[in-house]
């Protein structure tokens, strides 16, 4: 049996044929098939199975979350944004195909993500669930989602004063805002859409959403903790970069032990939301929460 | 009673609140509310009414077609694409807000278009129609639609030799390809989606699609005719720019009279597709076909 990631890779490969005009399809495939852990699609399929659906019901949506993620990477890498030349050791889309094609490849992937869900979700899924899932995906991408995160990210980077010197509270808020909108929100949508398409009742959908929100926050708390502990090793002192700067972090607010306790509570609460589901089918989501909690980088 | 265009303008205004982050929502509103004839949304509403639906059923989709159109204008105007500083007498999005914000405003409008249809279409429309309409819209935007047209457009412009010197046949093909993908395809989707959401049966949807295809081709034929006749007036000779160059056009293939006859046939065939519908409700689509046939610029 194919692992979920292999299943996703095969479906992504089929989702974009090498049709004419060749250049745009090559550029779309170049970025979409460049590898990566397929975290969002795998969680989408896992949530679908956990609520009792066959994972094939959520496969087009799983692909859609990766298309959206890839679009955001292509556009974020552009010279007028983060200006990155390399991604995963390969030239970024605009380095390889030019800025114009990179922008269009992102546009086409974004459009395809919605079309793919609408056109390819098996007809055994009731259409009102497909519509709900599309609305959920859209809200994770647009001006209340990925795009919101990126515009605040750009605004922060453009203005060094904002990042280093304004009050710690605003700074912490900005960092969390960027994290929530650029990372956590699409992950939440992937999990929630998986549950919707898998046939979950409203209560189960909300459980899955609370799970995703806890894991999203957990990610940030662990990030703050790692900043302190990594810095300790690197610098030979207990104060990390965040602690030395004026930046508010969970270790600063709660102490390092307090932050670790909070992370433990979050992983506990996240897993608690999974308690009512078949434990075998819930295993991937359990493992993911624990992976986030114990990651070392 | 509000005209259809006024109804669309009011709905577009409400579709994007001035929420935080302010800059992205300002940029989205700046381009979306900059005016324009709202051709696609009005035809979408008209098709909905023609097949017996209340136009409110298609209003979110009507707005979506304008969001998509606006996105394509914002991205096409970018320095790495057509590099335009002005649109409708106002600074283009990237001139006013910067390239990064312009790209993100386009992304957010594209995402919102699909979300808007999924979240806002009245619940009296059966969800399977919403799903079909979303798939139709997506296919008009992505790498088989708008994006395909733009990438061929860029490829042609970048290489002067291609535009002026290669065989007339390929050149004609390129021009038509660009027109069909950048203009005709979204117009077709607007009309077809209006019919789907208005409750049309499959046969009526196909009639409406054939109407749109005829009108799309008509537009190109009239463009070719106007190139000859306008040039005649401007240059004081009967040979227009297209005729003087190596470019294949309908007047060249069919003669000027032949091309006019062909245009007449197309408008007749387009209107024939409307014959089975209530003539009062079909009037806007009749008028549009005749407007395209008789336009002078």
Coordinates of C-alpha atoms in Angstrom, one line a residue:
Chain A
X1 CA 0.0 0.0 0.0
X2 CA 1.2 3.5 -0.9
X3 CA 2.0 5.7 2.0
X4 CA -0.2 8.8 2.1
X5 CA 2.7 11.0 0.9
X6 CA 3.3 8.7 -2.1
X7 CA -0.4 8.7 -2.9
X8 CA -0.4 12.5 -2.9
X9 CA 2.7 12.7 -5.0
X10 CA 1.1 10.4 -7.6
X11 CA -2.1 12.4 -7.6
X12 CA -0.2 15.7 -7.9
X13 CA 1.8 14.3 -10.9
X14 CA -1.5 13.5 -12.6
X15 CA -3.2 16.8 -11.8
X16 CA -1.1 18.8 -14.3
X17 CA -0.5 17.2 -17.7
X18 CA 2.3 18.6 -19.9
X19 CA -0.2 20.2 -22.2
X20 CA 0.2 23.3 -24.3
X21 CA 1.2 26.0 -23.6
X22 CA 4.2 23.9 -22.4
X23 CA 6.0 26.6 -20.5
X24 CA 3.3 27.3 -18.0
X25 CA 2.6 23.6 -17.3
X26 CA 6.3 22.9 -17.0
X27 CA 6.7 25.8 -14.5
X28 CA 3.6 24.6 -12.5
X29 CA 5.0 21.0 -12.4
X30 CA 8.5 22.2 -11.5
X31 CA 7.5 23.8 -8.3
X32 CA 4.6 21.5 -7.4
X33 CA 6.6 18.3 -7.8
X34 CA 9.8 19.6 -6.2
X35 CA 9.4 17.5 -3.2
X36 CA 8.5 18.5 0.4
X37 CA 6.9 16.5 3.1
X38 CA 3.3 17.0 1.9
X39 CA 2.3 17.8 5.5
X40 CA -0.9 19.5 4.6
X41 CA -2.2 16.9 2.2
X42 CA -1.3 14.0 4.5
X43 CA -3.1 15.6 7.4
X44 CA -6.1 16.3 5.1
X45 CA -6.3 12.6 4.2
X46 CA -5.7 11.5 7.8
X47 CA -8.6 13.7 9.0
X48 CA -10.8 12.3 6.3
X49 CA -10.1 8.7 7.4
X50 CA -10.4 9.5 11.1
X51 CA -14.0 10.6 10.7
X52 CA -14.8 7.4 8.8
X53 CA -14.3 8.5 5.2
X54 CA -12.2 6.8 2.6
X55 CA -9.2 8.9 1.9
X56 CA -10.0 9.0 -1.8
X57 CA -12.9 11.4 -0.9
X58 CA -10.4 14.0 0.2
X59 CA -7.6 13.4 -2.3
X60 CA -8.4 16.3 -4.7
X61 CA -8.6 18.6 -1.7
X62 CA -5.4 17.2 -0.3
X63 CA -3.8 18.1 -3.7
X64 CA -5.4 21.5 -3.6
X65 CA -3.8 22.4 -0.2
X66 CA -0.4 21.6 -1.7
X67 CA -1.1 23.6 -4.9
X68 CA -2.0 26.6 -2.7
X69 CA 1.1 26.1 -0.5
X70 CA 3.3 25.9 -3.7
X71 CA 1.7 29.1 -5.1
X72 CA 2.5 31.0 -1.9
X73 CA 6.1 29.8 -2.0
X74 CA 6.5 30.8 -5.7
X75 CA 5.1 34.3 -5.1
X76 CA 6.8 34.8 -1.8
X77 CA 10.2 34.0 -3.4
X78 CA 9.8 36.8 -6.1
X79 CA 12.3 39.6 -6.2
X80 CA 9.8 42.2 -5.0
X81 CA 8.9 40.0 -2.0
X82 CA 11.6 37.9 -0.2
X83 CA 13.9 37.7 -3.3
X84 CA 15.1 34.2 -2.9
X85 CA 17.2 32.5 -5.6
X86 CA 17.0 28.9 -4.2
X87 CA 14.4 26.7 -2.6
X88 CA 15.2 23.2 -1.6
X89 CA 18.5 23.5 -3.3
X90 CA 17.0 24.3 -6.7
X91 CA 16.5 27.6 -8.5
X92 CA 13.3 29.3 -7.5
X93 CA 10.6 29.5 -10.2
X94 CA 11.4 33.1 -11.3
X95 CA 15.1 32.2 -11.5
X96 CA 14.4 29.3 -13.8
X97 CA 11.4 30.6 -15.8
X98 CA 11.4 34.4 -15.4
X99 CA 9.3 36.6 -13.2
X100 CA 6.3 36.7 -15.5
X101 CA 6.0 33.0 -15.8
X102 CA 6.5 32.5 -12.1
X103 CA 3.6 34.9 -11.3
X104 CA 1.4 33.2 -13.8
X105 CA 2.4 29.7 -12.6
X106 CA 1.3 30.8 -9.1
X107 CA -2.0 32.2 -10.4
X108 CA -2.7 29.0 -12.4
X109 CA -1.9 26.8 -9.4
X110 CA -4.3 28.8 -7.2
X111 CA -7.1 28.7 -9.7
X112 CA -6.5 25.0 -10.3
X113 CA -6.7 24.2 -6.6
X114 CA -10.3 25.3 -6.5
X115 CA -11.2 23.8 -9.9
X116 CA -9.6 20.5 -8.9
X117 CA -11.7 20.2 -5.8
X118 CA -14.9 21.1 -7.7
X119 CA -14.2 18.9 -10.7
X120 CA -12.5 15.9 -9.2
X121 CA -14.0 15.2 -5.7
X122 CA -15.8 11.9 -6.1
X123 CA -19.5 12.2 -6.6
X124 CA -20.2 10.1 -3.5
X125 CA -19.4 13.2 -1.5
X126 CA -22.5 15.3 -1.2
X127 CA -22.0 18.6 -3.1
X128 CA -22.9 20.8 -0.1
X129 CA -19.8 19.4 1.6
X130 CA -17.7 20.3 -1.4
X131 CA -19.0 23.8 -1.3
X132 CA -18.3 24.1 2.4
X133 CA -14.8 22.8 1.9
X134 CA -14.1 25.3 -1.0
X135 CA -15.3 28.2 1.2
X136 CA -13.0 27.0 4.0
X137 CA -10.0 26.7 1.6
X138 CA -10.7 30.2 0.2
X139 CA -10.8 31.8 3.6
X140 CA -7.4 30.2 4.4
X141 CA -5.8 31.7 1.3
X142 CA -7.1 35.2 0.8
X143 CA -6.9 38.5 2.6
X144 CA -7.8 36.9 5.9
X145 CA -5.3 34.0 5.4
X146 CA -2.0 33.5 3.6
X147 CA -2.1 36.8 1.8
X148 CA -2.8 38.7 5.1
X149 CA 0.2 36.9 6.7
X150 CA 2.5 37.7 3.8
X151 CA 1.6 41.4 3.7
X152 CA 2.3 41.8 7.4
X153 CA 5.5 39.9 7.0
X154 CA 6.6 42.2 4.2
X155 CA 5.6 45.3 6.2
X156 CA 7.6 44.1 9.2
X157 CA 10.7 43.3 7.2
X158 CA 10.6 46.5 5.3
X159 CA 10.7 48.5 8.5
X160 CA 13.6 47.4 10.7
X161 CA 12.4 49.8 13.4
X162 CA 9.2 47.9 13.7
X163 CA 10.9 44.6 14.2
X164 CA 13.5 45.6 16.7
X165 CA 12.4 48.6 18.6
X166 CA 8.7 49.0 19.1
X167 CA 7.0 47.5 22.1
X168 CA 7.5 43.9 22.7
X169 CA 3.7 43.3 22.7
X170 CA 3.2 44.5 19.2
X171 CA 6.2 42.6 18.0
X172 CA 5.0 39.4 19.5
X173 CA 1.6 40.1 18.0
X174 CA 3.1 40.6 14.5
X175 CA 5.1 37.4 14.7
X176 CA 2.1 35.4 15.9
X177 CA -0.1 37.0 13.3
X178 CA 2.3 36.1 10.5
X179 CA 2.7 32.5 11.8
X180 CA -1.1 32.0 12.2
X181 CA -1.9 33.4 8.8
X182 CA 1.1 32.0 6.8
X183 CA 1.3 28.6 8.4
X184 CA -1.4 27.6 10.9
X185 CA -4.5 28.7 8.9
X186 CA -3.8 26.5 5.8
X187 CA -3.0 23.6 8.0
X188 CA -6.2 24.1 9.9
X189 CA -8.1 24.3 6.6
X190 CA -6.5 21.1 5.3
X191 CA -7.5 19.2 8.4
X192 CA -11.0 20.7 8.6
X193 CA -11.7 20.1 4.9
X194 CA -10.5 16.5 5.2
X195 CA -13.1 16.0 8.0
X196 CA -15.9 17.8 6.1
X197 CA -15.3 15.7 2.9
X198 CA -14.9 12.5 5.0
X199 CA -18.5 13.0 6.2
X200 CA -17.9 14.4 9.7
X201 CA -20.9 15.8 11.6
X202 CA -20.6 19.4 12.8
X203 CA -19.4 18.5 16.3
X204 CA -16.6 16.4 14.8
X205 CA -15.6 19.1 12.5
X206 CA -15.3 21.5 15.4
X207 CA -13.2 19.0 17.4
X208 CA -10.9 18.7 14.4
X209 CA -10.7 22.5 14.1
X210 CA -9.8 22.9 17.8
X211 CA -7.1 20.2 17.4
X212 CA -5.6 22.2 14.5
X213 CA -5.7 25.4 16.4
X214 CA -3.9 23.9 19.4
X215 CA -1.3 22.4 17.2
X216 CA -0.8 25.7 15.4
X217 CA -0.2 27.5 18.7
X218 CA 1.9 24.6 20.0
X219 CA 4.2 25.1 16.9
X220 CA 4.8 28.8 17.9
X221 CA 5.4 28.0 21.6
X222 CA 8.0 25.3 20.6
X223 CA 9.6 27.7 18.2
X224 CA 10.1 30.2 21.1
X225 CA 11.5 27.5 23.4
X226 CA 13.9 26.3 20.7
X227 CA 15.1 29.8 20.2
X228 CA 16.2 29.9 23.9
X229 CA 17.6 26.4 24.1
X230 CA 19.4 26.5 20.7
X231 CA 20.9 29.9 21.6
X232 CA 22.1 28.5 24.9
X233 CA 24.1 25.8 23.1
X234 CA 25.4 28.1 20.4
X235 CA 26.3 31.1 22.6
X236 CA 27.2 29.3 25.8
X237 CA 24.8 31.4 27.9
X238 CA 21.2 30.9 28.9
X239 CA 19.8 34.0 27.3
X240 CA 18.7 33.4 23.6
X241 CA 18.3 35.8 20.8
X242 CA 14.7 36.5 21.6
X243 CA 15.4 36.9 25.3
X244 CA 18.2 39.3 24.7
X245 CA 16.1 41.4 22.4
X246 CA 13.0 43.2 23.4
X247 CA 10.9 40.5 21.9
X248 CA 8.1 39.0 23.9
X249 CA 8.2 35.2 23.8
X250 CA 6.4 32.4 25.8
X251 CA 9.6 31.6 27.7
X252 CA 9.8 35.3 28.7
X253 CA 6.2 35.5 29.7
X254 CA 6.0 32.1 31.5
X255 CA 9.7 31.2 32.1
X256 CA 11.3 28.3 30.3
X257 CA 9.8 25.7 32.5
X258 CA 6.4 27.4 32.3
X259 CA 6.6 27.5 28.5
X260 CA 7.5 23.8 28.4
X261 CA 4.5 23.1 30.7
X262 CA 2.3 25.1 28.4
X263 CA 3.5 23.2 25.4
X264 CA 2.7 20.0 27.3
X265 CA -0.8 21.2 28.0
X266 CA -1.4 22.2 24.4
X267 CA -0.3 18.8 23.1
X268 CA -2.5 17.2 25.7
X269 CA -5.5 19.3 24.8
X270 CA -5.0 18.7 21.1
X271 CA -4.9 15.0 21.6
X272 CA -8.0 15.2 23.9
X273 CA -10.0 16.4 20.9
X274 CA -9.1 13.2 19.2
X275 CA -10.4 11.0 22.0
X276 CA -13.8 10.2 20.6
X277 CA -12.4 8.8 17.3
X278 CA -11.1 5.4 16.4
X279 CA -7.6 5.4 17.9
X280 CA -6.1 3.5 15.0
X281 CA -7.5 6.0 12.5
X282 CA -6.6 9.0 14.7
X283 CA -3.0 7.8 15.1
X284 CA -1.5 10.1 12.3
X285 CA -3.0 13.2 14.0
X286 CA -1.7 12.0 17.4
X287 CA 1.7 11.5 16.0
X288 CA 1.7 14.9 14.2
X289 CA 0.9 16.7 17.5
X290 CA 3.7 14.9 19.3
X291 CA 6.1 15.5 16.5
X292 CA 5.5 19.2 16.7
X293 CA 5.9 19.1 20.5
X294 CA 9.2 17.2 20.4
X295 CA 10.8 18.6 17.3
X296 CA 14.4 19.9 17.7
X297 CA 14.5 22.4 14.8
Chain B
X1 CA -34.9 49.4 -9.8
X2 CA -31.2 49.3 -10.0
X3 CA -29.7 48.5 -13.3
X4 CA -27.7 45.3 -13.4
X5 CA -24.4 47.2 -13.4
X6 CA -25.4 49.3 -10.4
X7 CA -26.5 46.1 -8.6
X8 CA -23.1 44.6 -9.3
X9 CA -21.2 47.7 -8.2
X10 CA -23.1 47.7 -4.9
X11 CA -22.4 44.0 -4.3
X12 CA -18.7 44.4 -5.2
X13 CA -18.5 47.3 -2.7
X14 CA -19.9 45.0 0.0
X15 CA -17.8 42.0 -1.0
X16 CA -14.5 43.5 0.4
X17 CA -14.8 45.3 3.8
X18 CA -12.0 47.7 4.8
X19 CA -10.7 45.2 7.4
X20 CA -7.2 44.7 8.7
X21 CA -4.6 44.4 7.3
X22 CA -5.8 47.7 5.7
X23 CA -3.4 48.0 2.9
X24 CA -4.3 44.7 1.2
X25 CA -8.0 45.5 1.4
X26 CA -7.5 49.0 0.1
X27 CA -5.5 47.7 -2.8
X28 CA -8.2 45.1 -3.6
X29 CA -10.9 47.7 -3.5
X30 CA -8.9 50.3 -5.5
X31 CA -8.7 48.1 -8.5
X32 CA -12.1 46.3 -8.1
X33 CA -14.1 49.4 -7.7
X34 CA -12.3 51.5 -10.3
X35 CA -15.2 51.4 -12.7
X36 CA -15.5 49.6 -16.0
X37 CA -18.6 48.4 -17.7
X38 CA -19.1 45.2 -15.7
X39 CA -19.7 43.3 -18.9
X40 CA -19.1 39.9 -17.5
X41 CA -21.2 40.3 -14.4
X42 CA -24.1 41.8 -16.3
X43 CA -24.1 39.0 -18.8
X44 CA -23.9 36.5 -16.0
X45 CA -27.0 38.0 -14.3
X46 CA -28.8 38.2 -17.7
X47 CA -28.2 34.6 -18.5
X48 CA -29.5 33.6 -15.0
X49 CA -32.7 35.5 -15.6
X50 CA -33.1 34.3 -19.2
X51 CA -33.2 30.6 -18.0
X52 CA -35.8 31.6 -15.4
X53 CA -33.8 32.2 -12.3
X54 CA -33.8 35.3 -10.1
X55 CA -30.7 37.3 -10.7
X56 CA -29.8 37.2 -7.0
X57 CA -28.9 33.5 -7.5
X58 CA -26.0 34.5 -9.7
X59 CA -24.9 37.7 -8.0
X60 CA -22.0 36.2 -6.1
X61 CA -20.8 34.5 -9.3
X62 CA -21.3 37.7 -11.2
X63 CA -19.0 39.5 -8.7
X64 CA -16.5 36.6 -8.9
X65 CA -16.1 37.1 -12.7
X66 CA -15.3 40.7 -12.1
X67 CA -12.8 39.8 -9.3
X68 CA -11.1 37.4 -11.7
X69 CA -11.0 40.0 -14.5
X70 CA -9.6 42.6 -12.1
X71 CA -6.9 40.1 -10.9
X72 CA -5.8 39.5 -14.5
X73 CA -5.6 43.3 -15.1
X74 CA -3.5 43.9 -12.0
X75 CA -1.1 41.1 -12.8
X76 CA -0.9 41.8 -16.5
X77 CA 0.0 45.5 -15.7
X78 CA 3.1 44.5 -13.7
X79 CA 6.5 45.6 -14.8
X80 CA 7.6 42.1 -15.7
X81 CA 4.5 41.7 -17.8
X82 CA 3.0 44.6 -19.9
X83 CA 4.6 47.3 -17.6
X84 CA 1.7 49.7 -17.7
X85 CA 1.6 52.7 -15.4
X86 CA -2.0 53.8 -16.0
X87 CA -5.3 52.1 -16.3
X88 CA -8.5 54.0 -16.9
X89 CA -6.6 57.2 -16.2
X90 CA -5.4 56.1 -12.8
X91 CA -2.1 54.7 -11.6
X92 CA -2.0 50.9 -11.9
X93 CA -2.0 48.9 -8.7
X94 CA 1.8 48.4 -8.5
X95 CA 2.4 52.1 -9.2
X96 CA 0.1 53.0 -6.3
X97 CA 0.8 50.3 -3.8
X98 CA 4.1 48.7 -4.9
X99 CA 4.7 45.4 -6.8
X100 CA 4.5 43.2 -3.8
X101 CA 1.1 44.5 -2.7
X102 CA -0.2 44.4 -6.3
X103 CA 0.7 40.7 -6.7
X104 CA -0.9 39.9 -3.3
X105 CA -4.0 41.9 -4.1
X106 CA -4.4 39.9 -7.3
X107 CA -3.9 36.6 -5.4
X108 CA -6.5 37.6 -2.8
X109 CA -9.0 38.6 -5.4
X110 CA -8.6 35.3 -7.2
X111 CA -9.0 33.3 -4.0
X112 CA -12.0 35.5 -2.9
X113 CA -13.7 34.9 -6.2
X114 CA -14.1 31.2 -5.5
X115 CA -14.7 31.7 -1.8
X116 CA -17.4 34.2 -2.6
X117 CA -19.3 31.9 -4.9
X118 CA -19.0 29.0 -2.4
X119 CA -20.0 31.0 0.7
X120 CA -22.5 33.5 -0.7
X121 CA -24.6 31.8 -3.3
X122 CA -28.1 31.6 -1.9
X123 CA -28.9 28.2 -0.4
X124 CA -31.9 27.9 -2.7
X125 CA -29.4 27.0 -5.5
X126 CA -28.7 23.3 -5.3
X127 CA -25.1 22.8 -4.2
X128 CA -24.2 20.6 -7.2
X129 CA -24.9 23.6 -9.4
X130 CA -22.5 25.7 -7.3
X131 CA -19.8 23.0 -7.7
X132 CA -20.3 22.9 -11.5
X133 CA -20.1 26.7 -11.7
X134 CA -16.9 26.8 -9.7
X135 CA -15.3 24.2 -11.9
X136 CA -16.4 26.2 -15.0
X137 CA -14.9 29.4 -13.5
X138 CA -11.7 27.7 -12.6
X139 CA -11.2 26.3 -16.1
X140 CA -11.6 29.8 -17.5
X141 CA -8.9 31.2 -15.3
X142 CA -6.1 28.7 -15.1
X143 CA -3.5 27.2 -17.5
X144 CA -6.3 26.4 -20.0
X145 CA -7.8 29.9 -19.8
X146 CA -6.7 33.5 -18.9
X147 CA -3.2 32.3 -17.8
X148 CA -2.7 30.4 -21.1
X149 CA -3.7 33.5 -23.0
X150 CA -1.3 35.7 -21.1
X151 CA 1.7 33.4 -21.4
X152 CA 1.3 33.2 -25.2
X153 CA 0.7 37.0 -25.3
X154 CA 4.0 37.6 -23.5
X155 CA 5.8 35.1 -25.6
X156 CA 4.6 36.8 -28.8
X157 CA 5.5 40.3 -27.6
X158 CA 8.9 39.3 -26.3
X159 CA 9.9 38.1 -29.8
X160 CA 9.3 40.7 -32.4
X161 CA 10.2 38.3 -35.2
X162 CA 7.3 36.1 -34.2
X163 CA 4.8 38.9 -34.4
X164 CA 5.9 40.4 -37.7
X165 CA 7.7 37.9 -39.7
X166 CA 6.7 34.3 -39.3
X167 CA 4.0 32.7 -41.4
X168 CA 0.6 34.4 -41.4
X169 CA -1.1 31.2 -40.3
X170 CA 0.8 30.9 -37.0
X171 CA 0.4 34.5 -36.3
X172 CA -3.4 34.4 -36.8
X173 CA -3.4 31.4 -34.6
X174 CA -1.6 33.2 -31.9
X175 CA -3.8 36.2 -32.0
X176 CA -6.9 34.1 -31.9
X177 CA -5.5 32.0 -29.2
X178 CA -4.7 35.0 -27.1
X179 CA -8.2 36.5 -27.7
X180 CA -10.0 33.3 -27.0
X181 CA -8.1 32.7 -23.7
X182 CA -7.8 36.2 -22.4
X183 CA -11.2 37.5 -23.4
X184 CA -13.7 35.0 -24.8
X185 CA -13.2 32.2 -22.3
X186 CA -14.1 34.3 -19.2
X187 CA -17.1 35.8 -20.9
X188 CA -18.2 32.3 -21.8
X189 CA -17.8 31.2 -18.3
X190 CA -19.8 34.2 -17.0
X191 CA -22.7 33.4 -19.2
X192 CA -22.6 29.6 -18.7
X193 CA -22.3 30.0 -14.9
X194 CA -25.2 32.4 -14.9
X195 CA -27.3 29.8 -16.7
X196 CA -26.2 26.9 -14.4
X197 CA -27.0 28.9 -11.2
X198 CA -30.3 30.1 -12.7
X199 CA -31.4 26.5 -12.9
X200 CA -31.0 25.8 -16.6
X201 CA -31.3 22.2 -17.9
X202 CA -28.2 20.8 -19.7
X203 CA -29.6 21.6 -23.2
X204 CA -30.1 25.3 -22.2
X205 CA -26.6 25.5 -20.8
X206 CA -25.2 24.2 -24.1
X207 CA -27.3 26.7 -26.0
X208 CA -26.0 29.5 -23.9
X209 CA -22.4 28.2 -24.3
X210 CA -22.8 28.1 -28.1
X211 CA -24.2 31.7 -28.0
X212 CA -21.1 32.8 -26.0
X213 CA -18.7 31.0 -28.4
X214 CA -20.3 32.7 -31.4
X215 CA -20.1 36.1 -29.7
X216 CA -16.5 35.5 -28.8
X217 CA -15.6 34.7 -32.5
X218 CA -17.7 37.6 -33.7
X219 CA -15.7 40.0 -31.5
X220 CA -12.5 38.8 -33.3
X221 CA -14.0 39.1 -36.8
X222 CA -15.3 42.7 -36.1
X223 CA -11.8 43.6 -34.7
X224 CA -10.2 42.5 -38.0
X225 CA -12.8 44.4 -40.0
X226 CA -12.3 47.6 -37.9
X227 CA -8.6 47.3 -38.4
X228 CA -9.1 47.6 -42.2
X229 CA -11.8 50.3 -42.2
X230 CA -10.2 52.4 -39.4
X231 CA -6.9 52.3 -41.2
X232 CA -8.6 53.3 -44.4
X233 CA -9.8 56.5 -42.8
X234 CA -6.6 57.2 -41.0
X235 CA -4.3 56.5 -43.8
X236 CA -6.4 57.5 -46.8
X237 CA -6.0 54.1 -48.4
X238 CA -7.9 50.9 -48.4
X239 CA -5.2 48.7 -47.1
X240 CA -5.1 48.6 -43.3
X241 CA -2.2 47.7 -41.0
X242 CA -3.2 44.0 -40.8
X243 CA -3.5 43.9 -44.6
X244 CA -0.2 45.7 -45.2
X245 CA 1.6 43.3 -42.9
X246 CA 1.8 39.6 -43.3
X247 CA -0.9 39.0 -40.8
X248 CA -3.8 36.7 -41.7
X249 CA -7.2 38.3 -40.9
X250 CA -10.8 37.5 -41.8
X251 CA -10.9 40.3 -44.4
X252 CA -7.8 38.9 -46.0
X253 CA -9.2 35.3 -46.0
X254 CA -12.7 36.2 -47.0
X255 CA -12.5 39.7 -48.4
X256 CA -14.0 42.7 -46.6
X257 CA -17.5 42.0 -47.8
X258 CA -17.0 38.3 -47.0
X259 CA -15.9 39.1 -43.5
X260 CA -18.9 41.4 -43.0
X261 CA -21.1 38.6 -44.2
X262 CA -19.4 36.2 -41.8
X263 CA -20.0 38.6 -39.0
X264 CA -23.6 38.8 -39.9
X265 CA -23.9 35.1 -39.9
X266 CA -22.3 34.8 -36.5
X267 CA -24.6 37.4 -34.9
X268 CA -27.5 35.5 -36.5
X269 CA -26.4 32.1 -35.2
X270 CA -25.7 33.6 -31.7
X271 CA -29.2 35.0 -31.6
X272 CA -30.7 31.8 -32.9
X273 CA -29.4 30.0 -29.8
X274 CA -31.6 32.4 -27.8
X275 CA -34.8 31.7 -29.7
X276 CA -36.3 29.2 -27.3
X277 CA -36.1 31.6 -24.3
X278 CA -38.5 34.3 -23.1
X279 CA -37.7 37.1 -25.6
X280 CA -38.0 39.8 -22.9
X281 CA -35.6 38.0 -20.6
X282 CA -33.3 37.2 -23.5
X283 CA -33.2 40.9 -24.6
X284 CA -29.9 41.8 -22.9
X285 CA -28.1 38.9 -24.6
X286 CA -29.6 39.8 -28.0
X287 CA -28.5 43.4 -27.5
X288 CA -25.0 42.4 -26.5
X289 CA -24.5 40.3 -29.6
X290 CA -25.7 43.2 -31.7
X291 CA -23.6 45.7 -29.8
X292 CA -20.5 43.6 -30.6
X293 CA -21.5 43.3 -34.2
X294 CA -22.0 47.0 -34.7
X295 CA -19.3 48.5 -32.5
X296 CA -17.0 51.1 -34.0
X297 CA -14.0 50.7 -31.8

